[in-house]
Amino acid sequence: MKNKVVGILLFLFVGGVYSQNNKLWKGYFSYNSVTDISEGNSNIIATSENAIFKRNIANNQTNKLSTVDGLSGQKITQVYYSKVFNKTIIGYETGLIIVINENDNSILNVVDILNKASVPQNQKKINHLMEYKGKLYISTGYGISVFDLANSEFGDTYFIGSGGANVKINQTTVYNNEIFAVADGYGILKANANNNNLIDYNQWSMFASGNWLFVESSENKLIAQNTSAALYSYATGGTLSLVSSVSAYAVDAKYASGNFIITLSNMIAIYDSQFNLVNSINQSTLGVSFFTCATKMNNKIYIGTQNDGVRAVDLNNINVSENITPNGPLRNRVFRLKSFSKGFWAVYGDYSVGFNPYPLDSYGVSKFQVDSDWKHIPYQSLFDAKSISGVLINPKNENEVYLSSYFSGLIKVENDIPKMIYNNTNSSLSPTPLNSTTDIRVAQPDFDKNGNIWMVTSLTNSPMHQFKTNGQWNSYNLSCIQSPLENSYNGLVVDKNGTKWVITNHAGVVGFNETKNKCITITHGQNPDFPAEDIRCLAIDNKNKLWIGTVAGLRVLQNVDQLLTQNQLNPNSIIILEGNTAEELLFNQFITDIVVDGANNKWVATAGAGVFHFSSDGQKTLHRFTTANSPLPNDTVIDLDINETTGEVFFVTDGGVVSYDGTATKGRENFENLVIYPNPVRPEFNGNVVITGLMDKSNVKITDIEGNLVYEAISEGGTVEWNTTVFGKNKVASGVYLVLLTAEDGSESQVGKVMVVR
């Protein structure tokens, strides 16, 4: 018997502006694809697809904001900082406006444009933000909406197309007390900026007809570019005159810190206030992807790029740039994530909902580790493998990782270094008939209990492959599949009997056990109650039940052992009571992934309905997470994973990765990693005490210092929670409480302490 006394003191940090549950969520967003950039008083503010970061240029500190902090998961198109009101305004593709009051970090969601019923959805995009005399002029697909920055309320909307019709406004500016607006395909319109009746389209006159891209102004000049890429300038009393032509359309134009900054996809052109060219920065010089936006602060140009974040360029040496982008994944669109004890791996290669990897991609992979942040392995170091879409981590050696490519085979990585790629030249992996030399579509693999790796290759006659620990390869036919060349696979899972359960898109679920010479399919044709032949995910729970996610609902095979003795398998639906009505759980839902936590509860991801957290039998919904009640970027979650050590649940969407601080961890082999938190429990804390690091089915007793029992439970997995009451009734008094732990078989025991302060 091992007896120890453990007292652990942890401090909970509650921060951010999202909600009372902020501490339960983390965001893992990419800031590499920059959509807009603005200058603050001492910050550069840059937006990625659905998150922003602020870089303090004085101390180089970076502050990140995402859905976890209260932003929307929708696509950001514009950002503007008002120095007068100390507010940051974020505009979205959907018409949503978010206002961040920098004085108190409060966030205001402004939905007037988003909910404007009279305007088609495709006209609500925020195209530009411009401030003048306390008003924010918002360029949209229908006209100009005016927002009062002092009281954060909308005023008039200007419909200034022909006869007062809707017209897309690209950009506005104010020059010499006149407001100029680029009406897409119509011309540049102008009006007296101090006219209180600009809602009347008759107050607007045509300044320059034709097709224009942008209009911007300094104190001395107004400039514009037309769709012939010609640059024009205008000064009071003069005419709009041609200055020069550039090589391409501008993707962004700003006047900042005394300079016009014109952004082309491959060049930044810098002009003085009189519109004389003073400098230029080329994309090839910086060695980055396409430019998207730029601004100036002090003597530096801050450049947003399509895939390489924000680069700061000192105008005294334009050949050198500094990357000021926060660390994060390479892309927001992670395809699959697999966790290990201290972090996770993420891959970005993908294939369509129809299992088509074309057009092929050339992305690297990422590893996040808590104690060392992000590490990226570039595509070129991965043997030029395309569409890397699966990750397998050796449970006995976390430094050994396998990456499956849906075009190039299987890659072995040791200690973060790619060592080998297996394909048709050195393994049994078989290519498709589409390309007999390179198109090898390996789906998500799995280990068996002996450490062998099993995987399937799509559109092949011999799809099943075994990679043994001694380096030997074997391949097998799946004889129960009638048309193997027509089937694609999303991966497989291996059960305790060595049966491989295969996810197919046309043949239902395939159960294959080579030692028993069994190959069985579960299809709608065999069982009309089975919802679909197109399977998306499988999971085996702690009681050996097989949970099956299809494009049209959920089924459960009650025991995987049935394959060994039966020739037909009939999974069941789960029937629940809603009021007095019996209903099928997740009826007709497109299920994208299922994972099982340490307490045998189920996490189910869907295409469009968010994520469900069910009790072990599916009869009780413990949580449901959607964009309405959580930081999920959107309600289509394509992958889930659970860190068995910490209980952290990862949600993968095409808008980024977030995680939830789950408490159901996998049972440990002993009590050496016992953690009790928070400890002490302070008066302001209203949550549960979490006791983790337990052995599965541990007996947990909590007593006061005199030995009076106040709580008892048997753990499911590695964690239990205590609500600091006496068996769910009255709150316990202040004092020290003993946590008494005993293994199921009595071989291990341990004692911990927790202090409660009322």
GROMACS .gro file of C-alpha atoms in nm, residues 26-37 44-55 62-69 71 76 289 292-293 303-311 323-333 348 373-374 376 655-658:
model
   65
   26LYS     CA    1  -0.891   2.856  -2.508
   27GLY     CA    2  -0.843   2.971  -2.866
   28TYR     CA    3  -0.582   2.842  -3.110
   29PHE     CA    4  -0.620   3.084  -3.401
   30SER     CA    5  -0.393   3.168  -3.691
   31TYR     CA    6  -0.304   3.532  -3.750
   32ASN     CA    7  -0.119   3.473  -4.077
   33SER     CA    8  -0.396   3.565  -4.322
   34VAL     CA    9  -0.432   3.940  -4.264
   35THR     CA   10  -0.745   4.114  -4.392
   36ASP     CA   11  -0.695   4.472  -4.266
   37ILE     CA   12  -0.467   4.686  -4.053
   44ILE     CA   13  -0.079   4.850  -3.468
   45ILE     CA   14  -0.411   4.666  -3.493
   46ALA     CA   15  -0.433   4.383  -3.747
   47THR     CA   16  -0.719   4.151  -3.832
   48SER     CA   17  -0.691   3.795  -3.950
   49GLU     CA   18  -0.991   3.602  -4.078
   50ASN     CA   19  -1.189   3.613  -3.749
   51ALA     CA   20  -0.945   3.736  -3.484
   52ILE     CA   21  -0.736   4.047  -3.421
   53PHE     CA   22  -0.407   4.129  -3.255
   54LYS     CA   23  -0.265   4.453  -3.122
   55ARG     CA   24   0.108   4.515  -3.124
   62THR     CA   25   0.106   4.166  -2.828
   63ASN     CA   26  -0.257   4.126  -2.722
   64LYS     CA   27  -0.480   3.879  -2.907
   65LEU     CA   28  -0.860   3.877  -2.929
   66SER     CA   29  -1.075   3.600  -3.076
   67THR     CA   30  -1.411   3.432  -3.027
   68VAL     CA   31  -1.293   3.330  -2.679
   69ASP     CA   32  -1.283   3.700  -2.592
   71LEU     CA   33  -1.551   3.837  -3.115
   76ILE     CA   34  -1.358   4.019  -4.061
  289SER     CA   35   0.297   3.594  -4.995
  292THR     CA   36  -0.331   4.261  -4.860
  293CYS     CA   37  -0.307   4.594  -4.674
  303ILE     CA   38   0.228   4.531  -4.418
  304GLY     CA   39  -0.043   4.267  -4.402
  305THR     CA   40   0.003   3.957  -4.616
  306GLN     CA   41  -0.214   3.676  -4.741
  307ASN     CA   42  -0.032   3.395  -4.560
  308ASP     CA   43   0.268   3.542  -4.374
  309GLY     CA   44   0.113   3.771  -4.114
  310VAL     CA   45   0.229   4.130  -4.061
  311ARG     CA   46   0.575   4.252  -4.154
  323ASN     CA   47   0.761   3.954  -3.847
  324ILE     CA   48   0.536   4.084  -3.566
  325THR     CA   49   0.265   3.818  -3.603
  326PRO     CA   50   0.165   3.620  -3.291
  327ASN     CA   51   0.252   3.252  -3.285
  328GLY     CA   52  -0.023   3.016  -3.387
  329PRO     CA   53  -0.116   2.746  -3.636
  330LEU     CA   54  -0.018   2.793  -3.999
  331ARG     CA   55  -0.384   2.825  -4.101
  332ASN     CA   56  -0.721   2.862  -3.935
  333ARG     CA   57  -0.855   2.573  -4.136
  348TYR     CA   58  -0.413   2.119  -4.282
  373ASP     CA   59   0.477   2.703  -2.791
  374TRP     CA   60   0.441   2.636  -3.166
  376HIS     CA   61   0.602   2.406  -3.774
  655GLY     CA   62  -1.273   2.900  -3.884
  656GLY     CA   63  -1.021   2.793  -3.624
  657VAL     CA   64  -0.966   2.569  -3.321
  658VAL     CA   65  -1.104   2.629  -2.973
   0.00000   0.00000   0.00000
